[in-house]
Amino acid sequence: QVQLVESGGGSVQAGGSLRLSCAASGYTTSRYCIGWFRQAPGKEREGVATIDSDGSTSYTDSVKGRFTITKDNAKNTLYLQMNSLKPEDSAMYYCAATDSSYYCAVKGYRGFGYWGQGTQVTVYS
């Protein structure tokens, strides 16, 4: 049974940093794509960053240069380092996994079949 458990969310002042973690079990991060999505109230779920089995990464434009996605295959854990946070980054952040390279590259949440419960990130000005 696949389980994804996020942690690391919280409240931070604009310009600050947070690091999110996603511990995977029943699922091998080295073999499939895993990524981060976020959803703010009243908005559609958005793909933030993904990392495929070969290590290739994809970021949404609004976070390029500020966020970094990495994974530790030995620990089966995914990370999202978020720097220079802005109030518009506030959302529930979800970890998700897929075996589709296509959905990985386009960060299409409909193609991700496994989801964590989410961790809240709030950035205040």
XYZ file of C-alpha atoms in Angstrom:
125
model
C 0.000 0.000 0.000
C 1.411 3.343 -1.068
C 1.614 6.007 1.591
C 2.922 9.547 1.230
C 3.303 11.652 4.356
C 4.197 15.330 4.124
C 5.754 17.462 6.838
C 7.518 20.779 7.225
C 4.749 23.249 6.558
C 4.132 26.278 8.733
C 3.832 30.041 8.867
C 6.689 32.240 7.710
C 7.219 35.865 6.903
C 7.604 36.882 3.276
C 11.191 36.419 2.152
C 11.685 33.482 4.483
C 12.289 29.805 3.777
C 10.706 26.452 4.495
C 11.638 22.892 3.584
C 8.901 20.380 2.969
C 9.483 16.645 3.228
C 7.488 13.720 1.892
C 8.196 10.244 3.234
C 7.089 7.480 0.873
C 6.332 3.896 1.775
C 5.136 1.064 -0.425
C 6.524 3.090 -3.304
C 10.027 3.444 -4.655
C 10.983 7.036 -5.380
C 13.864 5.878 -7.544
C 11.557 4.196 -10.035
C 8.736 6.676 -10.547
C 7.953 10.348 -10.748
C 7.094 12.197 -7.589
C 6.214 15.820 -7.141
C 4.699 18.704 -5.223
C 1.349 20.310 -5.872
C -0.443 23.121 -4.092
C -3.971 24.352 -3.776
C -5.128 27.653 -2.365
C -8.764 28.209 -1.337
C -10.965 28.732 -4.382
C -8.196 27.866 -6.819
C -7.393 24.811 -8.893
C -4.669 22.455 -7.771
C -1.357 23.499 -9.339
C 1.755 21.504 -10.109
C 4.710 23.150 -8.374
C 7.613 20.842 -9.155
C 8.232 17.258 -10.173
C 11.240 14.975 -10.314
C 11.267 11.910 -12.522
C 13.029 8.587 -12.009
C 16.031 9.810 -14.031
C 16.347 12.904 -11.864
C 14.968 15.335 -14.408
C 12.995 18.150 -12.836
C 10.192 20.443 -13.897
C 9.033 23.635 -12.169
C 6.120 25.939 -12.635
C 7.318 29.357 -13.780
C 6.310 31.207 -10.632
C 8.720 29.224 -8.439
C 11.736 28.903 -10.743
C 14.857 30.178 -9.049
C 13.198 30.076 -5.621
C 12.162 26.453 -5.066
C 14.286 23.333 -5.425
C 12.956 19.783 -5.571
C 15.225 16.922 -4.559
C 14.863 13.336 -3.469
C 16.852 10.923 -1.372
C 16.278 7.483 -2.872
C 18.006 5.754 0.034
C 15.497 7.314 2.433
C 12.606 7.191 -0.060
C 11.984 10.828 0.751
C 11.152 13.823 -1.384
C 11.994 17.413 -0.450
C 10.981 20.882 -1.530
C 13.272 23.710 -0.468
C 11.330 26.951 -0.690
C 13.242 30.227 -0.497
C 12.196 33.850 -0.949
C 8.644 32.914 -0.108
C 5.826 35.218 -1.144
C 2.283 35.550 0.203
C 1.000 34.087 -3.065
C 2.852 30.856 -2.232
C 0.402 30.276 0.620
C -1.513 27.048 0.018
C -1.929 23.462 1.058
C 1.029 21.580 -0.382
C 0.640 17.966 -1.446
C 3.110 15.282 -2.361
C 2.008 12.991 -5.185
C 3.363 10.150 -7.300
C 2.818 8.750 -10.784
C 4.375 6.243 -13.170
C 3.631 8.482 -16.164
C 6.543 10.455 -17.562
C 4.104 12.577 -19.538
C 2.139 13.745 -16.503
C 5.414 14.167 -14.666
C 6.748 16.571 -17.284
C 3.548 18.598 -17.590
C 2.810 18.436 -13.856
C -0.730 17.371 -14.555
C -2.342 16.514 -11.255
C -5.003 14.345 -12.894
C -2.301 11.861 -13.856
C -1.008 11.403 -10.326
C -2.669 8.488 -8.584
C -1.075 8.613 -5.163
C -1.445 11.573 -2.793
C -0.438 12.588 0.676
C -2.707 14.376 3.118
C -1.061 17.761 2.615
C 0.807 20.282 4.728
C -0.201 23.927 5.071
C 2.153 26.728 4.096
C 1.215 30.282 5.064
C 3.357 33.251 4.067
C 2.478 36.567 5.670
C 3.674 40.002 4.641
